[in-house]
mmCIF file of C-alpha atoms in Angstrom:
data_model
loop_
_atom_site.group_PDB
_atom_site.id
_atom_site.type_symbol
_atom_site.label_atom_id
_atom_site.label_comp_id
_atom_site.label_asym_id
_atom_site.label_seq_id
_atom_site.Cartn_x
_atom_site.Cartn_y
_atom_site.Cartn_z
ATOM 1 C CA MET A 1 207.949 136.867 102.446
ATOM 2 C CA GLY A 2 207.378 135.577 105.925
ATOM 3 C CA LEU A 3 205.616 137.543 108.501
ATOM 4 C CA LYS A 4 208.746 137.972 110.471
ATOM 5 C CA GLU A 5 210.551 139.376 107.658
ATOM 6 C CA PHE A 6 207.391 141.399 106.940
ATOM 7 C CA ALA A 7 207.741 142.447 110.359
ATOM 8 C CA VAL A 8 211.361 143.902 110.197
ATOM 9 C CA ILE A 9 210.523 145.866 106.924
ATOM 10 C CA LEU A 10 207.703 147.673 108.834
ATOM 11 C CA ILE A 11 209.875 148.940 111.881
ATOM 12 C CA TRP A 12 209.257 152.120 111.123
ATOM 13 C CA ALA A 13 205.778 151.817 110.907
ATOM 14 C CA LEU A 14 205.352 150.034 114.362
ATOM 15 C CA ALA A 15 207.027 153.200 115.967
ATOM 16 C CA ALA A 16 204.297 155.048 115.103
ATOM 17 C CA ASN A 17 201.349 156.618 117.322
ATOM 18 C CA ALA A 18 197.884 155.347 117.268
ATOM 19 C CA ASN A 19 194.546 157.147 116.802
ATOM 20 C CA VAL A 20 191.003 156.383 117.099
ATOM 21 C CA ILE A 21 188.696 157.334 114.496
ATOM 22 C CA VAL A 22 184.806 157.402 115.729
ATOM 23 C CA ASP A 23 182.209 157.707 113.068
ATOM 24 C CA ASP A 24 178.665 159.203 113.632
ATOM 25 C CA THR A 25 177.397 155.782 114.823
ATOM 26 C CA GLY A 26 179.767 155.697 117.975
ATOM 27 C CA SER A 27 181.765 152.774 116.336
ATOM 28 C CA SER A 28 185.593 153.029 116.111
ATOM 29 C CA ALA A 29 188.106 151.682 114.068
ATOM 30 C CA VAL A 30 192.192 151.712 114.899
ATOM 31 C CA ALA A 31 194.075 154.047 112.552
ATOM 32 C CA ALA A 32 197.539 153.163 111.421
ATOM 33 C CA THR A 33 198.647 157.031 111.318
ATOM 34 C CA ILE A 34 201.679 158.614 112.478
ATOM 35 C CA SER A 35 201.623 161.467 114.917
ATOM 36 C CA SER A 36 204.796 163.289 116.767
ATOM 37 C CA THR A 37 202.598 163.851 120.031
ATOM 38 C CA ASP A 38 204.482 161.636 122.069
ATOM 39 C CA SER A 39 207.943 162.069 122.813
ATOM 40 C CA PRO A 40 210.593 159.050 122.811
ATOM 41 C CA SER A 41 212.383 158.198 125.941
ATOM 42 C CA THR A 42 215.930 159.004 126.180
ATOM 43 C CA GLU A 43 216.905 156.744 129.033
ATOM 44 C CA ALA A 44 219.811 154.384 128.129
ATOM 45 C CA THR A 45 218.959 150.644 127.760
ATOM 46 C CA VAL A 46 220.250 147.599 126.157
ATOM 47 C CA SER A 47 220.707 148.860 122.486
ATOM 48 C CA ILE A 48 218.240 147.874 120.171
ATOM 49 C CA GLU A 49 220.321 147.387 117.374
ATOM 50 C CA ASN A 50 222.147 144.784 118.935
ATOM 51 C CA ILE A 51 218.795 142.493 119.079
ATOM 52 C CA ASN A 52 218.587 141.703 115.764
ATOM 53 C CA SER A 53 221.213 139.285 115.674
ATOM 54 C CA THR A 54 221.636 135.523 114.334
ATOM 55 C CA LEU A 55 223.798 134.859 117.503
ATOM 56 C CA ALA A 56 222.528 133.216 120.220
ATOM 57 C CA LEU A 57 221.602 135.208 123.256
ATOM 58 C CA SER A 58 223.041 134.458 126.399
ATOM 59 C CA ASP A 59 220.681 134.078 129.569
ATOM 60 C CA THR A 60 221.775 137.292 130.914
ATOM 61 C CA ALA A 61 221.519 139.189 127.718
ATOM 62 C CA ALA A 62 217.964 137.769 127.155
ATOM 63 C CA LYS A 63 216.899 138.875 130.475
ATOM 64 C CA SER A 64 218.133 142.467 130.040
ATOM 65 C CA ILE A 65 216.544 142.650 126.774
ATOM 66 C CA GLU A 66 213.276 141.313 128.405
ATOM 67 C CA ASP A 67 213.644 143.835 131.560
ATOM 68 C CA ALA A 68 214.382 146.765 128.954
ATOM 69 C CA LEU A 69 211.161 146.144 126.990
ATOM 70 C CA TYR A 70 208.982 145.543 130.252
ATOM 71 C CA ASN A 71 210.046 148.862 131.744
ATOM 72 C CA GLU A 72 209.632 150.558 128.326
ATOM 73 C CA VAL A 73 205.790 149.382 128.499
ATOM 74 C CA VAL A 74 205.224 149.956 132.284
ATOM 75 C CA SER A 75 206.691 153.390 131.811
ATOM 76 C CA ARG A 76 204.427 154.130 128.406
ATOM 77 C CA ASP A 77 207.205 154.484 126.278
ATOM 78 C CA PHE A 78 205.269 152.807 123.606
ATOM 79 C CA ASN A 79 207.367 154.157 120.612
ATOM 80 C CA LYS A 80 210.317 152.298 121.608
ATOM 81 C CA ALA A 81 208.778 149.454 122.844
ATOM 82 C CA VAL A 82 207.094 148.856 119.713
ATOM 83 C CA TYR A 83 209.957 149.289 117.848
ATOM 84 C CA ARG A 84 211.931 146.712 120.217
ATOM 85 C CA THR A 85 208.900 144.242 119.746
ATOM 86 C CA ALA A 86 208.883 144.487 116.001
ATOM 87 C CA ILE A 87 212.983 143.520 115.973
ATOM 88 C CA LEU A 88 212.451 140.860 118.468
ATOM 89 C CA TYR A 89 209.538 139.329 116.382
ATOM 90 C CA GLY A 90 211.518 139.524 113.180
ATOM 91 C CA ASP A 91 214.245 137.948 114.710
ATOM 92 C CA GLY A 92 212.451 135.131 115.957
ATOM 93 C CA ARG A 93 212.706 135.727 119.726
ATOM 94 C CA ASP A 94 209.092 135.452 120.663
ATOM 95 C CA SER A 95 209.643 134.237 124.032
ATOM 96 C CA ILE A 96 211.308 137.570 125.265
ATOM 97 C CA ILE A 97 208.000 139.009 124.039
ATOM 98 C CA THR A 98 206.024 136.328 125.707
ATOM 99 C CA ASN A 99 207.747 136.440 129.163
ATOM 100 C CA VAL A 100 206.998 140.463 129.048
ATOM 101 C CA VAL A 101 203.286 139.888 128.140
ATOM 102 C CA ASN A 102 202.979 137.048 131.295
ATOM 103 C CA ARG A 103 204.662 139.473 133.374
ATOM 104 C CA LEU A 104 202.500 142.457 132.419
ATOM 105 C CA ILE A 105 199.666 140.298 133.432
ATOM 106 C CA ASP A 106 201.124 138.591 136.429
ATOM 107 C CA ASN A 107 201.860 141.947 137.973
ATOM 108 C CA GLY A 108 198.395 143.385 137.076
ATOM 109 C CA LYS A 109 199.404 146.325 134.940
ATOM 110 C CA SER A 110 196.908 147.890 132.653
ATOM 111 C CA GLN A 111 199.557 148.980 130.677
ATOM 112 C CA ILE A 112 199.251 145.537 128.387
ATOM 113 C CA PHE A 113 195.976 146.702 127.029
ATOM 114 C CA ASP A 114 197.753 150.125 125.635
ATOM 115 C CA TYR A 115 200.824 148.049 124.536
ATOM 116 C CA ALA A 116 198.423 145.428 122.598
ATOM 117 C CA TYR A 117 196.643 148.542 121.048
ATOM 118 C CA LYS A 118 199.783 150.509 119.811
ATOM 119 C CA LEU A 119 201.102 147.258 118.393
ATOM 120 C CA THR A 120 197.896 146.835 116.390
ATOM 121 C CA ALA A 121 197.516 150.490 115.373
ATOM 122 C CA SER A 122 200.709 150.285 113.962
ATOM 123 C CA ARG A 123 200.358 147.529 111.765
ATOM 124 C CA GLY A 124 201.669 144.603 114.174
ATOM 125 C CA THR A 125 198.250 143.095 114.713
ATOM 126 C CA PHE A 126 199.804 139.568 113.544
ATOM 127 C CA ILE A 127 202.455 139.942 116.718
ATOM 128 C CA VAL A 128 199.378 140.777 118.817
ATOM 129 C CA ARG A 129 197.238 137.651 117.803
ATOM 130 C CA ALA A 130 200.292 135.245 117.824
ATOM 131 C CA LEU A 131 201.394 136.178 121.240
ATOM 132 C CA PHE A 132 198.831 138.052 123.469
ATOM 133 C CA PRO A 133 195.954 136.320 125.072
ATOM 134 C CA TRP A 134 192.828 137.030 122.920
ATOM 135 C CA GLU A 135 191.143 139.036 125.892
ATOM 136 C CA ILE A 136 194.191 141.506 125.705
ATOM 137 C CA ARG A 137 193.091 142.162 122.138
ATOM 138 C CA MET A 138 189.422 143.335 123.029
ATOM 139 C CA HIS A 139 190.013 146.595 121.325
ATOM 140 C CA GLU A 140 189.842 144.833 117.867
ATOM 141 C CA ASP A 141 186.506 145.367 115.895
ATOM 142 C CA LEU A 142 185.192 141.934 115.665
ATOM 143 C CA LEU A 143 185.762 140.606 119.146
ATOM 144 C CA PHE A 144 182.577 140.343 120.957
ATOM 145 C CA VAL A 145 182.186 139.193 124.588
ATOM 146 C CA LYS A 146 180.150 138.252 127.704
ATOM 147 C CA ILE A 147 180.941 140.068 130.792
ATOM 148 C CA ILE A 148 180.693 137.388 133.607
ATOM 149 C CA SER A 149 181.029 138.506 137.467
ATOM 150 C CA TYR A 150 183.717 136.008 138.632
ATOM 151 C CA PRO A 151 182.083 135.556 142.445
ATOM 152 C CA TYR A 152 178.602 135.425 140.992
ATOM 153 C CA ASN A 153 178.793 133.885 137.814
ATOM 154 C CA PHE A 154 176.328 136.577 136.414
ATOM 155 C CA ALA A 155 176.450 137.985 133.171
ATOM 156 C CA LEU A 156 176.419 141.664 132.663
ATOM 157 C CA LYS A 157 172.709 143.209 131.225
ATOM 158 C CA TYR A 158 170.808 145.809 130.815
ATOM 159 C CA SER A 159 167.403 146.266 131.994
ATOM 160 C CA LEU A 160 164.744 145.917 129.160
ATOM 161 C CA GLY A 161 162.952 149.151 129.920
ATOM 162 C CA GLU A 162 164.158 152.618 130.736
ATOM 163 C CA ASP A 163 164.050 154.851 134.284
ATOM 164 C CA LEU A 164 162.933 158.280 134.063
ATOM 165 C CA ASP A 165 166.227 159.651 132.412
ATOM 166 C CA ASP A 166 165.485 157.374 129.441
ATOM 167 C CA GLU A 167 168.539 155.251 130.671
ATOM 168 C CA LYS A 168 168.838 151.483 131.402
ATOM 169 C CA ILE A 169 169.835 149.815 134.684
ATOM 170 C CA ALA A 170 172.570 147.578 134.556
ATOM 171 C CA TYR A 171 172.128 144.167 136.155
ATOM 172 C CA GLY A 172 173.988 140.963 136.402
ATOM 173 C CA ASP A 173 172.047 137.888 134.985
ATOM 174 C CA PRO A 174 172.153 134.220 136.449
ATOM 175 C CA ASN A 175 171.517 133.211 132.916
ATOM 176 C CA THR A 176 174.750 133.293 131.047
ATOM 177 C CA LYS A 177 173.631 131.682 128.118
ATOM 178 C CA THR A 178 174.910 133.561 125.074
ATOM 179 C CA ARG A 179 172.283 136.042 123.480
ATOM 180 C CA PHE A 180 172.206 139.715 122.189
ATOM 181 C CA ARG A 181 171.737 141.106 125.561
ATOM 182 C CA VAL A 182 174.407 139.811 127.282
ATOM 183 C CA THR A 183 176.816 139.993 124.358
ATOM 184 C CA TRP A 184 179.212 143.419 124.648
ATOM 185 C CA LYS A 185 181.752 145.383 122.511
ATOM 186 C CA PHE A 186 184.354 147.101 123.873
ATOM 187 C CA VAL A 187 185.219 150.348 121.874
ATOM 188 C CA PRO A 188 188.854 151.805 122.216
ATOM 189 C CA TYR A 189 189.455 155.467 122.512
ATOM 190 C CA TRP A 190 193.204 156.561 123.077
ATOM 191 C CA ILE A 191 193.311 159.220 125.557
ATOM 192 C CA GLY A 192 196.392 160.973 126.372
ATOM 193 C CA ASP A 193 198.780 158.169 127.124
ATOM 194 C CA ARG A 194 196.307 154.949 127.756
ATOM 195 C CA VAL A 195 193.415 153.334 125.853
ATOM 196 C CA TYR A 196 190.042 153.627 127.527
ATOM 197 C CA PHE A 197 187.197 151.735 126.497
ATOM 198 C CA LYS A 198 183.637 152.692 125.940
ATOM 199 C CA ILE A 199 181.291 149.750 126.513
ATOM 200 C CA ARG A 200 178.000 148.681 125.052
ATOM 201 C CA PRO A 201 175.693 145.914 124.120
ATOM 202 C CA ILE A 202 176.009 144.868 120.347
ATOM 203 C CA ASP A 203 172.267 145.206 119.652
ATOM 204 C CA ILE A 204 171.563 148.593 121.359
ATOM 205 C CA ALA A 205 173.697 151.912 121.383
ATOM 206 C CA TYR A 206 173.534 152.222 125.453
ATOM 207 C CA PHE A 207 176.765 153.059 126.879
ATOM 208 C CA LEU A 208 177.609 151.883 130.372
ATOM 209 C CA LYS A 209 178.679 154.512 132.757
ATOM 210 C CA LEU A 210 178.217 155.186 136.471
ATOM 211 C CA GLY A 211 175.619 157.334 137.710
ATOM 212 C CA ASN A 212 176.797 161.154 139.500
ATOM 213 C CA THR A 213 175.205 160.364 142.875
ATOM 214 C CA VAL A 214 176.296 157.471 145.498
ATOM 215 C CA ASP A 215 173.858 155.389 147.480
ATOM 216 C CA ARG A 216 174.194 155.045 151.404
ATOM 217 C CA ASP A 217 177.151 152.499 150.834
ATOM 218 C CA GLY A 218 179.118 154.991 148.590
ATOM 219 C CA ASP A 219 178.535 153.304 145.609
ATOM 220 C CA HIS A 220 177.651 154.893 142.207
ATOM 221 C CA GLY A 221 174.936 153.007 140.415
ATOM 222 C CA ALA A 222 175.517 151.743 136.894
ATOM 223 C CA TYR A 223 173.639 152.744 133.888
ATOM 224 C CA GLY A 224 173.331 152.564 130.062
ATOM 225 C CA SER A 225 172.731 155.847 128.389
ATOM 226 C CA THR A 226 172.344 156.869 124.582
ATOM 227 C CA ASN A 227 174.905 159.737 124.989
ATOM 228 C CA HIS A 228 178.482 158.738 125.826
ATOM 229 C CA ASP A 229 180.522 162.136 125.910
ATOM 230 C CA THR A 230 181.514 162.038 129.712
ATOM 231 C CA ASP A 231 184.289 160.412 131.327
ATOM 232 C CA ARG A 232 181.963 158.445 133.598
ATOM 233 C CA HIS A 233 181.354 156.611 130.062
ATOM 234 C CA LEU A 234 185.076 155.759 129.958
ATOM 235 C CA TRP A 235 186.391 152.472 131.459
ATOM 236 C CA TYR A 236 189.941 150.834 131.579
ATOM 237 C CA VAL A 237 190.734 147.559 132.442
ATOM 238 C CA GLU A 238 193.445 145.603 134.641
ATOM 239 C CA PRO A 239 194.674 142.151 134.456
ATOM 240 C CA VAL A 240 194.467 139.668 137.410
ATOM 241 C CA ARG A 241 195.516 136.123 137.611
ATOM 242 C CA HIS A 242 193.749 134.140 140.071
ATOM 243 C CA LYS A 243 193.718 130.590 140.631
ATOM 244 C CA GLY A 244 195.311 129.939 137.248
ATOM 245 C CA LYS A 245 192.721 132.167 135.739
ATOM 246 C CA LEU A 246 192.779 135.522 133.728
ATOM 247 C CA LEU A 247 190.583 137.799 135.016
ATOM 248 C CA PHE A 248 189.973 141.533 134.933
ATOM 249 C CA TYR A 249 189.031 144.765 137.085
ATOM 250 C CA ILE A 250 187.028 147.010 134.837
ATOM 251 C CA ILE A 251 187.382 150.557 136.575
ATOM 252 C CA ASN A 252 185.665 153.748 135.675
ATOM 253 C CA LYS A 253 187.637 156.978 134.509
ATOM 254 C CA GLU A 254 185.519 159.536 136.316
ATOM 255 C CA TYR A 255 185.405 157.993 139.676
ATOM 256 C CA ASN A 256 188.265 155.512 139.664
ATOM 257 C CA LYS A 257 186.008 152.928 140.856
ATOM 258 C CA LEU A 258 185.536 149.006 140.411
ATOM 259 C CA LEU A 259 182.552 147.677 138.574
ATOM 260 C CA LYS A 260 180.709 145.205 140.355
ATOM 261 C CA LEU A 261 177.401 143.634 141.303
ATOM 262 C CA GLY A 262 175.417 143.876 144.407
ATOM 263 C CA GLN A 263 175.384 141.117 147.213
ATOM 264 C CA SER A 264 171.548 140.673 147.023
ATOM 265 C CA THR A 265 169.390 139.580 144.085
ATOM 266 C CA ASP A 266 165.871 141.319 143.154
ATOM 267 C CA SER A 267 162.680 139.762 142.532
ATOM 268 C CA ASP A 268 164.002 138.498 139.065
ATOM 269 C CA GLY A 269 166.972 136.904 140.446
ATOM 270 C CA ASP A 270 169.236 139.835 138.962
ATOM 271 C CA ARG A 271 172.051 141.721 140.976
ATOM 272 C CA ARG A 272 172.218 145.436 140.516
ATOM 273 C CA ALA A 273 175.616 146.872 139.070
ATOM 274 C CA TYR A 274 177.935 149.409 140.895
ATOM 275 C CA GLY A 275 180.907 151.161 140.878
ATOM 276 C CA HIS A 276 182.394 150.101 144.458
ATOM 277 C CA SER A 277 182.803 152.963 146.920
ATOM 278 C CA THR A 278 186.417 151.864 147.664
ATOM 279 C CA ARG A 279 189.338 150.668 145.350
ATOM 280 C CA ASP A 280 189.276 147.012 146.812
ATOM 281 C CA PHE A 281 191.347 144.905 144.559
ATOM 282 C CA ASN A 282 190.139 141.645 145.548
ATOM 283 C CA PRO A 283 189.504 139.398 142.675
ATOM 284 C CA ASP A 284 187.078 137.028 144.606
ATOM 285 C CA LYS A 285 184.510 140.123 144.920
ATOM 286 C CA PHE A 286 184.963 142.397 141.998
ATOM 287 C CA ALA A 287 187.019 140.567 139.213
ATOM 288 C CA TRP A 288 185.309 139.975 135.859
ATOM 289 C CA ASP A 289 185.744 137.056 133.313
ATOM 290 C CA ILE A 290 185.568 138.180 129.768
ATOM 291 C CA ASP A 291 183.979 135.257 127.404
ATOM 292 C CA LEU A 292 184.638 135.530 123.749
ATOM 293 C CA ILE A 293 181.415 134.849 121.897
#
C-alpha cells in the first residue's frame, strides 16, 4: 500500500487534535491523541467529499478548494484543514497543498507552524515532510538548528558563565561554525489554538526567555534559565520571505516582542540579545535565518 492510499485510510485520524507530552527532563513528544476540545467550523465551503475524485479539476474549482484550505488554516479550523489536506494528498493533488503552504509563507502567517504541527500530531508526518519546507518542521524531535541573525550573520548563543540570578545571558556570536554552543532545539507546546516553542541549546537545559525589566531603550534583555514555567519562556514564529530567502521572526508570548541582536558589540565582538521595544517587522533588522544542523 502506498503512502497516498494510506493517507486516505487515516483521514479519521488526521482530523484529531494534538497534545504535547512533556517529561520530567523538559523534552517533549508530539502525541497522536484524539480530543474534542476544538469545535469544528460550521462555515459552508467547497464540499470536502467532492475533492476525492478521479476527474480533473477546472482551474476555478482547484482555486476554490485552495482558498477553502487556506482560509481554514488562517482561521485555525485545523480539524477541517487536516481532513481536507489528507484527502487532497491521497488523491494526488499535492499542488493545491503546496500553493497553500507558499501563500501562508508569502503572507507571513504563523499559522503555518500550527498547521504542520497538527498534521504531524495526526499521523500526517509524511505529508509535512513531502510538501513543507524543513524549517516549518522545527517541532520534530530530531531537528537541531543554528539561529542566525539575518542583519548581522551572528549565531545565537549563551554566555559561558551565569549572572547573579544564576542565568546565562544570550548573545550573538560572529563565529557561526557548527558546535554545541550554537546548536538549538525548538521544543513544541500546544497551548490554546496554536503551537509555542521553548528554545534551548542541545547540550544544556537553559531555556531562552526575556527579562521582566526594560532598559532605557524599552528593550527586554534575553537570558537562559533552568526553570521554564512562565510565558516569558514561550515563543512563536512568523515566516517572512525576503530577497528570495525564507527567514523568521521569533516573538515572545509574554511581551509580544521580537527577538533581536543589539547594534553594538562588546569587547569579545559579541552582540547582546534583546526583545525589541516595538513590533517592527523589518527583516533587515529583526529576521533570523534558521539553519539545519
